[in-house]
């Protein structure tokens, strides 16, 4: 038993130790997109455990496991997805898009990040996929921990967890925090807070002939494109 006594605590605390090297980027781009940085951290841990070189069997890449098709729609080159900052830019822009699209509903935002907004619309809620249901629950648990500094009760406490997590996120959306400005390297004050808007009807983009250097993905890939709009650098919707 002795030889494992130090190893187990290291495993438990490793994600928090590793996260420190990405904290400034998370804080910067969460602020630019009007997101709670702890939500970004919770998603990132679930997606890659802070591994910038992570690759899924669906070709989701990097810290926030963004697929190339989504990266392109978020204005990021797929070849840059293994670099921490471009990956975080793509992931936080996508979270901002989903936050606007689903009017701040945390369950739907997370389900959309995992399964795509099209699947959420199809089932009018969290899709009945085992992976997505587990994903939403685990990210919310981690998010609650990050904000409350403690692990919420899981067994028999799902309602309490639900209320606690949604209150935290709802409080964030309604607070002045999301509107705080930050200074970038170019010394420009950045973007406006998220405004909850009426959801627009979104349709799948029509298939197009891929460029020579573009990877073609199967239709059942996670985070499959389900919209024909993206966000420009100022956080405004742009039709593709």
mmCIF file of C-alpha atoms in Angstrom:
data_model
loop_
_atom_site.group_PDB
_atom_site.id
_atom_site.type_symbol
_atom_site.label_atom_id
_atom_site.label_comp_id
_atom_site.label_asym_id
_atom_site.label_seq_id
_atom_site.Cartn_x
_atom_site.Cartn_y
_atom_site.Cartn_z
ATOM 1 C CA UNK A 1 0.000 0.000 0.000
ATOM 2 C CA UNK A 2 2.817 2.405 0.780
ATOM 3 C CA UNK A 3 3.984 2.752 -2.788
ATOM 4 C CA UNK A 4 0.532 4.048 -3.793
ATOM 5 C CA UNK A 5 0.070 6.496 -0.932
ATOM 6 C CA UNK A 6 1.543 9.458 -2.819
ATOM 7 C CA UNK A 7 0.344 8.425 -6.254
ATOM 8 C CA UNK A 8 -3.394 8.596 -5.500
ATOM 9 C CA UNK A 9 -3.408 12.214 -4.235
ATOM 10 C CA UNK A 10 -1.377 13.267 -7.266
ATOM 11 C CA UNK A 11 -3.983 11.793 -9.588
ATOM 12 C CA UNK A 12 -6.787 13.554 -7.723
ATOM 13 C CA UNK A 13 -5.150 16.978 -7.805
ATOM 14 C CA UNK A 14 -3.407 16.751 -11.182
ATOM 15 C CA UNK A 15 -6.178 18.489 -13.215
ATOM 16 C CA UNK A 16 -6.136 21.477 -10.878
ATOM 17 C CA UNK A 17 -2.330 21.722 -10.976
ATOM 18 C CA UNK A 18 -2.211 21.444 -14.772
ATOM 19 C CA UNK A 19 -4.961 24.029 -15.197
ATOM 20 C CA UNK A 20 -2.761 26.790 -13.772
ATOM 21 C CA UNK A 21 -0.737 27.043 -16.983
ATOM 22 C CA UNK A 22 -3.903 27.784 -18.962
ATOM 23 C CA UNK A 23 -5.638 30.023 -16.408
ATOM 24 C CA UNK A 24 -4.687 33.329 -18.016
ATOM 25 C CA UNK A 25 -5.952 32.169 -21.426
ATOM 26 C CA UNK A 26 -9.170 30.804 -19.932
ATOM 27 C CA UNK A 27 -9.814 34.022 -18.015
ATOM 28 C CA UNK A 28 -9.002 36.197 -21.025
ATOM 29 C CA UNK A 29 -11.211 34.434 -23.557
ATOM 30 C CA UNK A 30 -14.033 33.703 -21.122
ATOM 31 C CA UNK A 31 -14.171 37.459 -20.471
ATOM 32 C CA UNK A 32 -14.112 38.255 -24.189
ATOM 33 C CA UNK A 33 -17.101 35.976 -24.755
ATOM 34 C CA UNK A 34 -18.984 36.923 -21.578
ATOM 35 C CA UNK A 35 -18.648 33.429 -20.094
ATOM 36 C CA UNK A 36 -18.009 32.228 -16.563
ATOM 37 C CA UNK A 37 -14.365 31.024 -16.664
ATOM 38 C CA UNK A 38 -15.255 28.189 -14.300
ATOM 39 C CA UNK A 39 -17.725 26.859 -16.850
ATOM 40 C CA UNK A 40 -14.941 26.874 -19.437
ATOM 41 C CA UNK A 41 -12.695 25.007 -16.993
ATOM 42 C CA UNK A 42 -15.400 22.440 -16.261
ATOM 43 C CA UNK A 43 -15.899 21.777 -19.970
ATOM 44 C CA UNK A 44 -12.156 21.613 -20.592
ATOM 45 C CA UNK A 45 -11.528 19.064 -17.835
ATOM 46 C CA UNK A 46 -14.357 16.884 -19.123
ATOM 47 C CA UNK A 47 -13.173 17.154 -22.715
ATOM 48 C CA UNK A 48 -9.414 16.663 -22.394
ATOM 49 C CA UNK A 49 -8.270 16.854 -18.753
ATOM 50 C CA UNK A 50 -6.197 19.862 -19.858
ATOM 51 C CA UNK A 51 -4.329 17.882 -22.527
ATOM 52 C CA UNK A 52 -3.646 20.182 -25.525
ATOM 53 C CA UNK A 53 -2.659 17.175 -27.655
ATOM 54 C CA UNK A 54 -5.819 15.150 -27.039
ATOM 55 C CA UNK A 55 -7.544 13.689 -30.112
ATOM 56 C CA UNK A 56 -10.823 11.779 -30.094
ATOM 57 C CA UNK A 57 -11.906 9.027 -32.468
ATOM 58 C CA UNK A 58 -14.133 11.660 -34.114
ATOM 59 C CA UNK A 59 -11.104 13.929 -34.679
ATOM 60 C CA UNK A 60 -12.078 16.394 -31.957
ATOM 61 C CA UNK A 61 -8.843 18.133 -31.058
ATOM 62 C CA UNK A 62 -7.045 19.857 -28.242
ATOM 63 C CA UNK A 63 -8.034 21.302 -24.887
ATOM 64 C CA UNK A 64 -11.718 21.833 -25.646
ATOM 65 C CA UNK A 65 -12.021 18.974 -28.172
ATOM 66 C CA UNK A 66 -13.156 21.086 -31.103
ATOM 67 C CA UNK A 67 -13.683 19.358 -34.433
ATOM 68 C CA UNK A 68 -12.262 21.042 -37.555
ATOM 69 C CA UNK A 69 -15.699 21.879 -38.998
ATOM 70 C CA UNK A 70 -16.652 23.777 -35.839
ATOM 71 C CA UNK A 71 -13.248 25.478 -35.701
ATOM 72 C CA UNK A 72 -13.704 26.822 -39.220
ATOM 73 C CA UNK A 73 -17.130 28.202 -38.337
ATOM 74 C CA UNK A 74 -15.614 29.856 -35.273
ATOM 75 C CA UNK A 75 -12.892 31.469 -37.402
ATOM 76 C CA UNK A 76 -10.019 29.203 -36.347
ATOM 77 C CA UNK A 77 -7.866 27.086 -38.659
ATOM 78 C CA UNK A 78 -8.099 23.340 -37.872
ATOM 79 C CA UNK A 79 -4.307 23.069 -38.007
ATOM 80 C CA UNK A 80 -4.099 25.385 -34.986
ATOM 81 C CA UNK A 81 -6.390 23.354 -32.732
ATOM 82 C CA UNK A 82 -3.481 21.738 -30.892
ATOM 83 C CA UNK A 83 -2.254 25.175 -29.849
ATOM 84 C CA UNK A 84 -3.818 26.206 -26.520
ATOM 85 C CA UNK A 85 -4.948 29.731 -27.373
ATOM 86 C CA UNK A 86 -6.578 29.089 -30.779
ATOM 87 C CA UNK A 87 -8.340 26.056 -29.315
ATOM 88 C CA UNK A 88 -9.663 28.053 -26.362
ATOM 89 C CA UNK A 89 -10.778 30.814 -28.734
ATOM 90 C CA UNK A 90 -12.749 28.301 -30.817
ATOM 91 C CA UNK A 91 -14.228 26.568 -27.772
ATOM 92 C CA UNK A 92 -15.286 29.752 -25.981
ATOM 93 C CA UNK A 93 -16.780 31.248 -29.150
ATOM 94 C CA UNK A 94 -18.793 28.074 -29.586
ATOM 95 C CA UNK A 95 -19.956 28.173 -25.968
ATOM 96 C CA UNK A 96 -20.990 31.795 -26.459
ATOM 97 C CA UNK A 97 -22.892 30.841 -29.601
ATOM 98 C CA UNK A 98 -24.703 28.058 -27.738
ATOM 99 C CA UNK A 99 -25.430 30.368 -24.799
ATOM 100 C CA UNK A 100 -27.150 32.817 -27.134
ATOM 101 C CA UNK A 101 -28.860 30.098 -29.115
ATOM 102 C CA UNK A 102 -30.308 28.339 -26.066
ATOM 103 C CA UNK A 103 -31.064 31.519 -24.104
ATOM 104 C CA UNK A 104 -28.684 30.665 -21.270
ATOM 105 C CA UNK A 105 -30.167 27.205 -20.518
ATOM 106 C CA UNK A 106 -27.132 25.396 -19.093
ATOM 107 C CA UNK A 107 -28.429 21.870 -19.758
ATOM 108 C CA UNK A 108 -29.020 22.660 -23.422
ATOM 109 C CA UNK A 109 -25.734 24.541 -23.788
ATOM 110 C CA UNK A 110 -23.770 21.536 -22.539
ATOM 111 C CA UNK A 111 -25.842 19.036 -24.514
ATOM 112 C CA UNK A 112 -25.301 21.158 -27.616
ATOM 113 C CA UNK A 113 -21.558 21.264 -27.031
ATOM 114 C CA UNK A 114 -21.432 17.483 -26.790
ATOM 115 C CA UNK A 115 -23.987 16.341 -29.355
ATOM 116 C CA UNK A 116 -24.601 19.430 -31.480
ATOM 117 C CA UNK A 117 -27.475 21.933 -31.387
ATOM 118 C CA UNK A 118 -29.300 20.001 -34.101
ATOM 119 C CA UNK A 119 -29.659 16.963 -31.830
ATOM 120 C CA UNK A 120 -30.932 19.151 -28.985
ATOM 121 C CA UNK A 121 -33.544 20.695 -31.283
ATOM 122 C CA UNK A 122 -34.566 17.284 -32.604
ATOM 123 C CA UNK A 123 -35.307 15.913 -29.130
ATOM 124 C CA UNK A 124 -36.458 19.257 -27.696
ATOM 125 C CA UNK A 125 -34.045 18.859 -24.799
ATOM 126 C CA UNK A 126 -31.053 16.763 -23.815
ATOM 127 C CA UNK A 127 -30.779 13.993 -26.433
ATOM 128 C CA UNK A 128 -31.372 10.495 -25.002
ATOM 129 C CA UNK A 129 -27.787 9.498 -25.681
ATOM 130 C CA UNK A 130 -26.003 7.827 -22.774
ATOM 131 C CA UNK A 131 -22.810 9.762 -23.512
ATOM 132 C CA UNK A 132 -24.558 13.143 -23.664
ATOM 133 C CA UNK A 133 -26.646 12.568 -20.532
ATOM 134 C CA UNK A 134 -23.510 11.588 -18.622
ATOM 135 C CA UNK A 135 -21.580 14.511 -20.098
ATOM 136 C CA UNK A 136 -24.129 17.123 -19.010
ATOM 137 C CA UNK A 137 -24.342 15.717 -15.502
ATOM 138 C CA UNK A 138 -20.579 15.428 -14.979
ATOM 139 C CA UNK A 139 -19.792 18.904 -16.303
ATOM 140 C CA UNK A 140 -22.459 20.394 -14.021
ATOM 141 C CA UNK A 141 -21.019 18.547 -11.023
ATOM 142 C CA UNK A 142 -17.537 19.834 -11.810
ATOM 143 C CA UNK A 143 -18.846 23.344 -12.422
ATOM 144 C CA UNK A 144 -20.613 23.327 -9.043
ATOM 145 C CA UNK A 145 -17.410 22.180 -7.355
ATOM 146 C CA UNK A 146 -15.380 24.944 -8.946
ATOM 147 C CA UNK A 147 -17.851 27.603 -7.847
ATOM 148 C CA UNK A 148 -18.805 26.279 -4.428
ATOM 149 C CA UNK A 149 -15.434 24.881 -3.400
ATOM 150 C CA UNK A 150 -17.016 21.569 -2.457
ATOM 151 C CA UNK A 151 -18.483 18.473 -4.020
ATOM 152 C CA UNK A 152 -22.278 18.574 -4.139
ATOM 153 C CA UNK A 153 -24.223 15.585 -2.853
ATOM 154 C CA UNK A 154 -24.824 13.189 -5.731
ATOM 155 C CA UNK A 155 -26.855 10.309 -4.278
ATOM 156 C CA UNK A 156 -30.383 11.495 -3.721
ATOM 157 C CA UNK A 157 -29.313 15.062 -4.278
ATOM 158 C CA UNK A 158 -29.874 15.564 -7.985
ATOM 159 C CA UNK A 159 -32.525 18.252 -7.449
ATOM 160 C CA UNK A 160 -30.251 20.166 -5.079
ATOM 161 C CA UNK A 161 -27.373 19.913 -7.550
ATOM 162 C CA UNK A 162 -29.617 21.033 -10.401
ATOM 163 C CA UNK A 163 -30.839 24.074 -8.491
ATOM 164 C CA UNK A 164 -27.384 24.963 -7.168
ATOM 165 C CA UNK A 165 -25.666 24.772 -10.535
ATOM 166 C CA UNK A 166 -28.373 26.609 -12.447
ATOM 167 C CA UNK A 167 -28.497 29.319 -9.798
ATOM 168 C CA UNK A 168 -24.740 29.820 -10.106
ATOM 169 C CA UNK A 169 -24.893 30.067 -13.890
ATOM 170 C CA UNK A 170 -28.037 32.179 -13.868
ATOM 171 C CA UNK A 171 -26.414 34.497 -11.356
ATOM 172 C CA UNK A 172 -23.384 34.789 -13.601
ATOM 173 C CA UNK A 173 -25.469 35.682 -16.653
ATOM 174 C CA UNK A 174 -27.379 38.273 -14.663
ATOM 175 C CA UNK A 175 -24.378 39.817 -12.930
ATOM 176 C CA UNK A 176 -22.029 42.563 -13.978
ATOM 177 C CA UNK A 177 -19.125 40.099 -14.092
ATOM 178 C CA UNK A 178 -19.852 39.012 -17.623
ATOM 179 C CA UNK A 179 -19.615 42.599 -18.803
ATOM 180 C CA UNK A 180 -16.205 43.280 -17.362
ATOM 181 C CA UNK A 181 -13.713 44.383 -19.967
ATOM 182 C CA UNK A 182 -10.155 43.174 -20.295
ATOM 183 C CA UNK A 183 -7.121 44.504 -22.047
ATOM 184 C CA UNK A 184 -5.617 42.400 -24.803
ATOM 185 C CA UNK A 185 -2.012 42.369 -25.927
ATOM 186 C CA UNK A 186 -2.879 45.075 -28.431
ATOM 187 C CA UNK A 187 -4.284 47.208 -25.567
ATOM 188 C CA UNK A 188 -7.805 47.207 -26.972
ATOM 189 C CA UNK A 189 -10.749 47.003 -24.619
ATOM 190 C CA UNK A 190 -12.871 44.004 -25.496
ATOM 191 C CA UNK A 191 -16.316 42.898 -26.106
ATOM 192 C CA UNK A 192 -19.743 43.291 -24.745
ATOM 193 C CA UNK A 193 -21.560 40.912 -22.409
ATOM 194 C CA UNK A 194 -23.824 38.172 -23.661
ATOM 195 C CA UNK A 195 -27.311 39.384 -24.443
ATOM 196 C CA UNK A 196 -30.021 36.761 -24.180
ATOM 197 C CA UNK A 197 -31.786 36.938 -27.503
ATOM 198 C CA UNK A 198 -34.718 35.259 -29.161
ATOM 199 C CA UNK A 199 -33.501 32.055 -30.711
ATOM 200 C CA UNK A 200 -33.418 32.052 -34.486
ATOM 201 C CA UNK A 201 -34.339 29.114 -36.661
ATOM 202 C CA UNK A 202 -31.132 27.388 -37.629
ATOM 203 C CA UNK A 203 -30.728 24.937 -40.455
ATOM 204 C CA UNK A 204 -27.913 22.632 -41.443
ATOM 205 C CA UNK A 205 -25.550 24.100 -43.971
ATOM 206 C CA UNK A 206 -25.860 22.650 -47.464
ATOM 207 C CA UNK A 207 -23.094 20.195 -48.411
ATOM 208 C CA UNK A 208 -20.267 21.797 -50.335
ATOM 209 C CA UNK A 209 -17.304 20.406 -52.206
ATOM 210 C CA UNK A 210 -14.472 20.315 -49.650
ATOM 211 C CA UNK A 211 -11.196 22.077 -50.288
ATOM 212 C CA UNK A 212 -8.180 19.922 -51.036
ATOM 213 C CA UNK A 213 -6.831 20.228 -47.492
ATOM 214 C CA UNK A 214 -10.169 19.770 -45.706
ATOM 215 C CA UNK A 215 -11.030 16.590 -43.819
ATOM 216 C CA UNK A 216 -14.532 15.269 -44.398
ATOM 217 C CA UNK A 217 -16.359 14.079 -41.265
ATOM 218 C CA UNK A 218 -19.137 11.574 -40.826
ATOM 219 C CA UNK A 219 -22.622 12.887 -40.169
ATOM 220 C CA UNK A 220 -22.719 11.408 -36.653
ATOM 221 C CA UNK A 221 -19.630 13.209 -35.371
ATOM 222 C CA UNK A 222 -19.929 14.940 -31.985
ATOM 223 C CA UNK A 223 -20.326 18.715 -32.206
ATOM 224 C CA UNK A 224 -21.622 18.263 -35.727
ATOM 225 C CA UNK A 225 -22.422 21.546 -37.396
ATOM 226 C CA UNK A 226 -26.094 22.314 -36.993
ATOM 227 C CA UNK A 227 -26.147 25.971 -37.938
ATOM 228 C CA UNK A 228 -25.233 28.358 -40.722
ATOM 229 C CA UNK A 229 -24.219 31.250 -38.504
ATOM 230 C CA UNK A 230 -21.109 31.957 -36.510
ATOM 231 C CA UNK A 231 -19.738 34.844 -34.468
ATOM 232 C CA UNK A 232 -17.350 37.495 -35.703
ATOM 233 C CA UNK A 233 -14.486 38.820 -33.580
ATOM 234 C CA UNK A 234 -16.863 41.278 -31.908
ATOM 235 C CA UNK A 235 -19.307 38.574 -30.842
ATOM 236 C CA UNK A 236 -21.950 39.395 -33.456
ATOM 237 C CA UNK A 237 -23.838 36.768 -35.466
ATOM 238 C CA UNK A 238 -22.606 36.387 -39.026
ATOM 239 C CA UNK A 239 -24.388 34.307 -41.666
ATOM 240 C CA UNK A 240 -22.034 31.985 -43.517
#
